Amino acid sequence: MGLVARAEGAYLGLALGDALGATVEFMTPREIRAAFAAEGGVHREIRGGGWLKLRAGHVTDDTTMALALGEAILADGGAVNATSCARAFDAWMRAKPVDIGNTVRRNLLAFRKTGDPKAPRSEHDAGNGAAMRLLPVALATFGRSEAGVIAAVRAQAHVTHNNPASDAACEFLALTVQDALRGTSLRDIYRGRIQPLLAAHPAFRFRPRRRENPSGWIVETLQAVLQSLLDTDSFEDCLIDVVNRGGDADTTGAIAGMLAGALYGPEALPDRWLRALEPTVGTACRRQARALLVA
Ligand code: MG
Ligand code: MG
């Protein structure tokens, strides 16, 4: 499987996970089982709804911020420039997105006032908002040195989330997606990326307890994503497993979708989900995936 195919798989996987998870965002696993009792207690179709009353196949901030970021990177010829990222997110916020995180809003409003694209360091800004949208950075910096990737990852993340746990997760996710794009197996990703992450940042340890109802705290988000990724062996099973944990399900879905899409490739994406995805979103994801790789 080629690099471009895996990149498309990652970008479409992000959008599919977001669209699938949005239906059950902020529900508990118990509420999901009750709501989907007629379907065996499992949510497994892209159908919109949820607290955002999303139209079927539509996506939320996770995907639309990634697409805004991707356009900014492409406009800069593949460079990840913090001011360009901040301007793109600010324009995205002005366009009245269906949802927006508190940390994102607060730090973008600060950018409007100060013009400084770097949020102040904060122990409290450990949400998953920088991690959920970072795929364009991973694609644009593919093939660069690890130090170069990390610098770009932080420039993007710090526009809204300047926090050590967010940084650790964002760096891990970008480097792991790049490994998956190279065709690295899940087993080797476990040894090469997941074990070192847990050794350096024990807060992310996710065994033995099953992480249900993950919050928007990046630690719980990543715990749920990694459990689902390691406990399944297909794109579809991984996404169904993660979104049925409830909580910040659109974001766990988006991040798991990005990783699993890169790992298993576009052939593994269920046709019925791709058909259900809003066509303009699918087209934008495919176009950006290709363009960012060569930017
Ligand atoms: Mg969202
Ligand atoms: Mg969310």
Coordinates of N, CA and C and ligand atoms in Angstrom, one line a residue, residues 18 21-22 25-26 51-52 60-62 99 128 132 215-216 247-252 254, ligand 2:
D18 N -15.1 11.4 13.4 CA -15.8 12.6 14.0 C -17.3 12.4 13.7
G21 N -18.7 9.6 15.8 CA -18.7 9.8 17.3 C -19.7 10.9 17.7
A22 N -19.9 11.9 16.8 CA -20.7 13.1 17.2 C -22.1 12.7 17.6
E25 N -21.7 11.9 21.4 CA -20.8 12.7 22.2 C -21.5 13.1 23.5
F26 N -20.8 13.0 24.6 CA -21.2 13.3 25.9 C -22.2 12.3 26.5
W51 N -26.0 15.8 20.5 CA -26.3 17.0 21.2 C -26.2 18.2 20.2
L52 N -25.4 18.1 19.1 CA -25.3 19.2 18.2 C -26.4 19.1 17.1
T60 N -17.7 17.8 12.8 CA -17.6 18.9 13.8 C -16.2 19.6 13.8
D61 N -15.9 20.3 14.9 CA -14.7 21.1 14.9 C -13.4 20.3 14.7
D62 N -13.4 19.0 15.1 CA -12.2 18.2 14.9 C -11.8 18.2 13.5
D99 N -19.5 23.7 16.7 CA -19.0 23.6 18.0 C -17.6 24.2 18.1
N128 N -8.0 18.1 24.6 CA -7.6 17.4 23.4 C -7.7 18.3 22.1
M132 N -6.6 16.9 18.3 CA -7.6 16.4 17.4 C -7.4 16.9 15.9
S215 N -13.1 11.9 28.9 CA -13.4 13.4 28.9 C -12.6 14.0 27.8
G216 N -12.7 15.3 27.7 CA -11.9 16.1 26.8 C -10.5 16.3 27.3
G247 N -18.6 9.7 26.1 CA -17.7 10.9 26.5 C -17.4 11.8 25.3
D248 N -16.2 12.1 25.1 CA -15.8 13.0 24.0 C -15.6 12.1 22.7
A249 N -16.8 11.5 22.3 CA -16.7 10.5 21.3 C -16.4 10.9 19.9
D250 N -16.7 12.2 19.6 CA -16.3 12.6 18.2 C -14.8 12.8 18.1
T251 N -14.2 13.2 19.2 CA -12.8 13.4 19.2 C -12.0 12.1 19.4
T252 N -12.4 11.2 20.3 CA -11.8 9.9 20.3 C -11.9 9.2 18.9
A254 N -12.3 10.8 16.0 CA -11.4 11.4 15.0 C -10.0 11.0 15.2
Ligands
MG2 MG -15.3 16.4 20.9

